[in-house]
Amino acid sequence: MILLENANKIVEETLKDKLSAKNLEKPSSVDLICADFDGVTWHVYTSSGNKKEINVSILVKCFPELQKYGANEILSKHYGAYKTDTENGYSVTLKINLEAFKDKLDVASEIALLKTRLYSAPFNHIFDTIEKGGKVDTAFGINFRDISGEKVFFKTADDRVLVIFTINFKDPDDIVIGKVFLSEFRKSVSGAPSVDFVQREPPRELSGQNIKADGFVTFVLFKRHFEAKNRVLTVNTLQTFRNYLHYHIKCAKSHLHTRMRNRVDNLLKILNRAKQKLPTEKKTAQGRTFNRKPGAGDTAAPGGRGGPVKRGGPLRGKK
């Protein structure tokens, strides 16, 4: 099992290349559009008339929902120095002056984490609420992935936080593999959050809400999971859970297909070895052999000599 990276690797490598001293000697323009998980789109492009300024725009479909839970405060905290007028059709746009950040490659890594930090807003909101003694009795949901209708719900229960993922599958085979995969999460591991998985029917924490999904995964987080020293790791790991799940389902299917192809190849080899070579020579009852000539309409004579076989004795006439 592997954990997916939180930063967008394409954006990070592009910005590192532009921030290098070699590029600043002779700056080049760039216009790059790339996709990210959860239907997010990035746009990295050079400012008009100035190749030493790079703009980075991001489109997050659920950005209005994230703003309700502190997304704007996160932007001001981490990216206040880069904020600029938002590009048309995008949620946020950042501007980087390459000369001001020459050879500061960590800036590229910070910008590449923009999506991760925006998606952390509802997590931090509910963690702060419970640390201040508050509670959230009614679960609220964020439409993290509008394409498939999958949501993430948040709710407090006493001194713990419940994070509930709705899971949908396009392929019926994925439902079977996903059920086996998610059942493993129920196993108790020391120090890890407890996990529960149910199919079809939503858990009782979401009772009263009209929600339809193929499955529901509930993470129960205790204080040790969202205290200051562990919060960032917890948030970054949880928000990639849906992509982590689907990634490993595809890996499992690929592995099964490879095993099946190898098995078929081995069976074909066994069948080929089992083929018998038919003898080209035939024997008579007396043990003599004769060869049948291909295409010959007549039966070969015993003893291997060709020609028609004469039946009966010679014709006898009267003298």
Coordinates of N, CA and C in Angstrom, one line a residue, residues 128-272:
D128 N -11.1 22.7 15.4 CA -11.0 23.8 16.3 C -12.3 23.9 17.1
T129 N -13.4 23.6 16.5 CA -14.7 23.6 17.3 C -14.7 22.7 18.5
I130 N -14.2 21.5 18.3 CA -14.3 20.6 19.5 C -13.2 20.9 20.5
E131 N -12.1 21.5 20.0 CA -11.0 21.9 21.0 C -11.5 23.1 21.9
K132 N -12.4 23.9 21.3 CA -12.9 25.0 22.1 C -14.1 24.7 22.9
G133 N -14.5 23.4 22.9 CA -15.6 22.9 23.7 C -16.9 23.0 23.0
G134 N -16.9 23.3 21.8 CA -18.2 23.3 21.0 C -18.5 21.9 20.5
K135 N -19.6 21.8 19.7 CA -20.0 20.6 19.1 C -20.8 20.8 17.9
V136 N -20.9 19.8 17.0 CA -21.7 19.9 15.8 C -22.6 18.7 15.8
D137 N -23.9 18.9 16.2 CA -24.8 17.8 16.4 C -25.3 17.3 15.1
T138 N -25.5 18.2 14.1 CA -26.0 17.8 12.8 C -24.9 17.8 11.8
A139 N -24.7 16.7 11.1 CA -23.6 16.5 10.2 C -23.7 17.5 9.0
F140 N -22.6 18.1 8.7 CA -22.6 19.0 7.5 C -21.7 18.3 6.4
G141 N -22.1 18.5 5.2 CA -21.3 17.8 4.1 C -20.7 18.8 3.1
I142 N -19.6 18.3 2.6 CA -18.9 19.1 1.5 C -18.9 18.2 0.3
N143 N -19.3 18.8 -0.8 CA -19.3 18.0 -2.1 C -17.9 18.0 -2.7
F144 N -17.1 17.2 -2.2 CA -15.7 17.2 -2.7 C -15.6 16.8 -4.1
R145 N -16.4 16.0 -4.6 CA -16.3 15.5 -6.0 C -17.7 15.5 -6.6
D146 N -18.0 16.6 -7.3 CA -19.4 16.8 -7.8 C -19.6 15.9 -9.0
I147 N -18.6 15.4 -9.7 CA -18.8 14.5 -10.9 C -19.5 13.2 -10.5
S148 N -19.1 12.6 -9.4 CA -19.7 11.3 -9.0 C -20.7 11.5 -7.8
G149 N -20.9 12.8 -7.4 CA -21.8 13.0 -6.3 C -21.3 12.5 -4.9
E150 N -20.0 12.3 -4.8 CA -19.5 11.8 -3.5 C -19.2 13.0 -2.6
K151 N -19.6 12.8 -1.3 CA -19.5 13.9 -0.3 C -18.7 13.4 0.9
V152 N -18.2 14.4 1.7 CA -17.6 14.1 3.0 C -18.4 14.8 4.1
F153 N -18.8 14.0 5.1 CA -19.6 14.6 6.1 C -18.8 14.7 7.4
F154 N -19.1 15.7 8.2 CA -18.4 16.0 9.5 C -19.4 16.1 10.6
K155 N -19.0 15.5 11.8 CA -19.9 15.6 12.9 C -19.1 15.3 14.2
T156 N -19.5 15.9 15.3 CA -18.8 15.6 16.6 C -19.6 14.7 17.4
A157 N -19.0 13.9 18.2 CA -19.7 13.0 19.2 C -18.8 13.0 20.5
D158 N -19.3 13.6 21.5 CA -18.5 13.8 22.8 C -17.2 14.4 22.5
D159 N -16.1 13.6 22.7 CA -14.8 14.2 22.5 C -14.1 13.7 21.3
R160 N -14.9 13.3 20.3 CA -14.3 12.7 19.1 C -15.0 13.4 17.9
V161 N -14.3 13.2 16.7 CA -14.8 13.7 15.5 C -15.1 12.6 14.5
L162 N -16.3 12.6 13.9 CA -16.6 11.6 12.9 C -16.5 12.2 11.5
V163 N -15.7 11.5 10.6 CA -15.6 11.9 9.2 C -16.1 10.8 8.4
I164 N -17.2 11.1 7.6 CA -17.9 10.0 6.9 C -17.7 10.3 5.4
F165 N -17.2 9.3 4.6 CA -17.1 9.4 3.2 C -18.2 8.6 2.5
T166 N -18.8 9.2 1.5 CA -19.7 8.4 0.7 C -18.9 8.0 -0.5
I167 N -19.1 6.7 -0.9 CA -18.3 6.1 -2.0 C -19.2 5.6 -3.1
N168 N -19.0 6.0 -4.3 CA -19.7 5.5 -5.5 C -18.8 4.8 -6.4
F169 N -19.2 3.7 -7.1 CA -18.4 3.0 -8.1 C -19.1 3.0 -9.4
K170 N -18.4 3.2 -10.5 CA -19.0 3.1 -11.8 C -19.1 1.7 -12.3
D171 N -18.1 0.9 -12.0 CA -18.0 -0.5 -12.5 C -18.5 -1.4 -11.4
P172 N -19.4 -2.3 -11.8 CA -19.9 -3.3 -10.8 C -18.8 -4.1 -10.2
D173 N -17.7 -4.4 -10.9 CA -16.6 -5.2 -10.4 C -15.9 -4.4 -9.3
D174 N -15.9 -3.1 -9.4 CA -15.2 -2.3 -8.3 C -16.0 -2.4 -7.0
I175 N -17.3 -2.6 -7.0 CA -18.0 -2.8 -5.8 C -17.6 -4.0 -5.0
V176 N -17.3 -5.1 -5.8 CA -16.9 -6.3 -5.1 C -15.5 -6.2 -4.5
I177 N -14.6 -5.7 -5.4 CA -13.2 -5.5 -4.9 C -13.1 -4.4 -3.8
G178 N -13.9 -3.4 -3.9 CA -13.9 -2.3 -2.9 C -14.4 -2.8 -1.6
K179 N -15.4 -3.7 -1.6 CA -16.0 -4.3 -0.4 C -14.9 -5.1 0.4
V180 N -14.1 -5.9 -0.4 CA -13.1 -6.7 0.2 C -12.0 -5.8 0.8
F181 N -11.7 -4.7 0.0 CA -10.6 -3.8 0.4 C -11.0 -3.0 1.7
L182 N -12.2 -2.5 1.7 CA -12.7 -1.7 2.8 C -12.9 -2.5 4.1
S183 N -13.2 -3.8 3.9 CA -13.4 -4.7 5.1 C -12.1 -4.8 5.9
E184 N -11.0 -4.7 5.2 CA -9.7 -4.7 5.9 C -9.5 -3.5 6.8
F185 N -10.2 -2.4 6.5 CA -10.0 -1.2 7.4 C -10.7 -1.4 8.7
R186 N -11.6 -2.4 8.9 CA -12.2 -2.6 10.1 C -11.3 -3.2 11.2
K187 N -10.2 -3.7 10.8 CA -9.3 -4.3 11.7 C -8.7 -3.3 12.6
S188 N -8.6 -3.6 13.9 CA -8.1 -2.6 14.9 C -6.6 -2.6 14.9
V189 N -6.0 -1.3 14.7 CA -4.6 -1.1 14.7 C -4.3 -0.1 15.8
S190 N -3.3 -0.4 16.6 CA -3.0 0.5 17.7 C -2.6 1.9 17.3
G191 N -3.2 2.9 17.9 CA -2.9 4.3 17.5 C -3.6 4.8 16.3
A192 N -4.3 4.0 15.5 CA -5.0 4.4 14.3 C -6.4 4.7 14.6
P193 N -7.1 5.6 13.8 CA -8.5 5.8 14.0 C -9.3 4.6 13.8
S194 N -10.4 4.4 14.5 CA -11.3 3.2 14.2 C -12.1 3.6 12.9
V195 N -12.3 2.5 12.1 CA -13.0 2.7 10.8 C -14.1 1.7 10.8
D196 N -15.2 2.2 10.2 CA -16.4 1.3 10.0 C -16.8 1.5 8.5
F197 N -17.3 0.4 7.9 CA -17.8 0.4 6.5 C -19.1 -0.3 6.4
V198 N -20.1 0.4 5.8 CA -21.4 -0.2 5.6 C -21.8 0.1 4.1
Q199 N -22.6 -0.8 3.6 CA -23.1 -0.6 2.2 C -24.5 -0.2 2.1
R200 N -24.8 0.5 1.1 CA -26.2 1.0 0.8 C -26.8 1.9 1.8
E201 N -27.1 1.3 3.0 CA -27.8 2.1 4.0 C -26.8 3.0 4.8
P202 N -27.1 4.3 4.9 CA -26.2 5.2 5.6 C -26.1 4.9 7.1
P203 N -25.0 5.2 7.7 CA -24.9 5.0 9.2 C -25.9 5.9 9.9
R204 N -26.1 5.5 11.2 CA -27.1 6.3 12.0 C -26.7 7.7 12.2
E205 N -25.4 8.1 12.1 CA -25.0 9.5 12.2 C -25.6 10.3 11.1
L206 N -26.0 9.7 10.0 CA -26.6 10.5 8.9 C -28.1 10.2 8.7
S207 N -28.7 9.7 9.8 CA -30.1 9.4 9.7 C -30.9 10.7 9.5
G208 N -31.9 10.6 8.7 CA -32.7 11.8 8.4 C -32.3 12.5 7.2
Q209 N -31.2 12.1 6.6 CA -30.7 12.8 5.4 C -30.9 11.8 4.2
N210 N -31.4 12.3 3.1 CA -31.6 11.5 1.9 C -30.3 11.4 1.1
I211 N -29.6 10.3 1.4 CA -28.3 10.1 0.8 C -28.2 8.7 0.2
K212 N -27.9 8.7 -1.1 CA -27.7 7.4 -1.7 C -26.3 7.2 -2.2
A213 N -25.7 6.1 -1.8 CA -24.3 5.8 -2.2 C -24.1 4.3 -2.2
D214 N -23.0 3.8 -2.8 CA -22.7 2.4 -2.8 C -22.1 2.0 -1.5
G215 N -21.5 2.9 -0.8 CA -20.9 2.6 0.5 C -20.6 3.8 1.4
F216 N -20.5 3.6 2.7 CA -20.2 4.7 3.6 C -19.0 4.2 4.5
V217 N -18.0 5.1 4.5 CA -16.8 4.8 5.4 C -16.7 5.8 6.4
T218 N -16.7 5.4 7.7 CA -16.7 6.3 8.8 C -15.3 6.2 9.6
F219 N -14.7 7.3 9.7 CA -13.4 7.4 10.5 C -13.8 8.1 11.8
V220 N -13.4 7.5 12.9 CA -13.6 8.1 14.3 C -12.2 8.6 14.8
L221 N -12.1 9.9 14.9 CA -10.9 10.6 15.3 C -10.9 11.0 16.7
F222 N -9.9 10.7 17.5 CA -9.8 11.1 18.9 C -8.9 12.3 19.0
K223 N -8.8 12.8 20.2 CA -8.1 14.0 20.4 C -6.6 13.9 20.0
R224 N -6.0 12.7 20.2 CA -4.6 12.5 19.8 C -4.4 12.6 18.3
H225 N -5.4 12.4 17.5 CA -5.3 12.5 16.1 C -5.3 13.9 15.5
F226 N -6.0 14.8 16.2 CA -6.1 16.2 15.7 C -5.5 17.2 16.6
E227 N -4.6 16.8 17.5 CA -3.9 17.8 18.3 C -2.8 18.4 17.4
A228 N -2.2 19.5 17.8 CA -1.3 20.3 17.0 C -0.3 19.5 16.3
K229 N 0.4 18.6 16.9 CA 1.6 17.9 16.3 C 1.1 16.9 15.3
N230 N -0.1 16.4 15.3 CA -0.5 15.4 14.4 C -1.6 15.9 13.4
R231 N -2.1 17.1 13.5 CA -3.2 17.6 12.8 C -2.9 17.6 11.3
V232 N -1.8 18.1 10.9 CA -1.5 18.3 9.4 C -1.4 16.9 8.8
L233 N -0.8 15.9 9.4 CA -0.7 14.6 8.9 C -2.1 14.0 8.8
T234 N -2.9 14.1 9.8 CA -4.2 13.6 9.8 C -5.1 14.1 8.6
V235 N -5.0 15.5 8.5 CA -5.8 16.1 7.5 C -5.4 15.7 6.1
N236 N -4.1 15.7 5.8 CA -3.5 15.4 4.5 C -3.8 14.0 4.1
T237 N -3.8 13.1 5.1 CA -4.0 11.7 4.8 C -5.5 11.4 4.5
L238 N -6.4 12.0 5.4 CA -7.8 11.8 5.2 C -8.4 12.3 3.9
Q239 N -8.0 13.5 3.5 CA -8.6 14.1 2.4 C -8.2 13.4 1.0
T240 N -7.2 12.5 1.1 CA -6.9 11.8 -0.1 C -7.4 10.3 -0.1
F241 N -8.3 10.0 0.9 CA -8.7 8.7 1.1 C -9.5 8.1 -0.1
R242 N -10.4 8.9 -0.6 CA -11.2 8.5 -1.8 C -10.3 8.1 -3.0
N243 N -9.3 9.0 -3.3 CA -8.4 8.7 -4.4 C -7.5 7.5 -4.1
Y244 N -7.1 7.4 -2.8 CA -6.3 6.3 -2.4 C -7.0 4.9 -2.6
L245 N -8.3 4.9 -2.3 CA -9.2 3.7 -2.4 C -9.3 3.3 -3.9
H246 N -9.6 4.3 -4.7 CA -9.8 3.9 -6.2 C -8.5 3.6 -6.8
Y247 N -7.4 4.2 -6.4 CA -6.1 3.9 -7.0 C -5.8 2.4 -6.7
H248 N -6.0 2.0 -5.5 CA -5.6 0.6 -5.2 C -6.6 -0.4 -5.7
I249 N -7.8 0.0 -5.9 CA -8.8 -0.9 -6.6 C -8.3 -1.2 -8.1
K250 N -7.9 -0.1 -8.7 CA -7.3 -0.3 -10.1 C -6.1 -1.1 -10.1
C251 N -5.2 -0.9 -9.1 CA -4.0 -1.7 -9.0 C -4.3 -3.2 -8.8
A252 N -5.3 -3.4 -8.0 CA -5.7 -4.8 -7.7 C -6.3 -5.5 -9.0
K253 N -7.1 -4.7 -9.8 CA -7.6 -5.3 -11.0 C -6.5 -5.5 -12.0
S254 N -5.6 -4.6 -12.1 CA -4.4 -4.8 -13.0 C -3.6 -6.1 -12.6
H255 N -3.4 -6.3 -11.3 CA -2.7 -7.4 -10.9 C -3.4 -8.7 -11.2
L256 N -4.8 -8.7 -11.0 CA -5.6 -9.9 -11.3 C -5.5 -10.2 -12.8
H257 N -5.6 -9.2 -13.6 CA -5.6 -9.4 -15.1 C -4.2 -10.0 -15.5
T258 N -3.1 -9.5 -14.9 CA -1.8 -10.0 -15.2 C -1.7 -11.5 -14.8
R259 N -2.2 -11.8 -13.6 CA -2.2 -13.2 -13.2 C -3.0 -14.1 -14.1
M260 N -4.1 -13.6 -14.5 CA -5.0 -14.5 -15.4 C -4.3 -14.7 -16.8
R261 N -3.7 -13.6 -17.3 CA -3.0 -13.8 -18.6 C -1.8 -14.8 -18.5
N262 N -1.1 -14.7 -17.4 CA 0.1 -15.6 -17.1 C -0.5 -17.0 -17.0
R263 N -1.6 -17.2 -16.3 CA -2.2 -18.5 -16.1 C -2.6 -19.1 -17.5
V264 N -3.2 -18.3 -18.3 CA -3.6 -18.8 -19.6 C -2.4 -19.2 -20.5
D265 N -1.4 -18.4 -20.4 CA -0.1 -18.7 -21.2 C 0.4 -20.1 -20.7
N266 N 0.4 -20.3 -19.4 CA 1.0 -21.6 -18.9 C 0.1 -22.8 -19.3
L267 N -1.2 -22.6 -19.3 CA -2.1 -23.7 -19.8 C -1.9 -24.0 -21.2
L268 N -1.7 -22.9 -22.1 CA -1.5 -23.2 -23.5 C -0.2 -23.9 -23.7
K269 N 0.9 -23.6 -22.9 CA 2.1 -24.4 -23.0 C 1.9 -25.9 -22.7
I270 N 1.1 -26.1 -21.6 CA 0.8 -27.5 -21.3 C 0.1 -28.2 -22.4
L271 N -0.9 -27.6 -23.0 CA -1.6 -28.2 -24.1 C -0.7 -28.5 -25.3
N272 N 0.2 -27.5 -25.6 CA 1.1 -27.7 -26.7 C 2.0 -28.9 -26.5

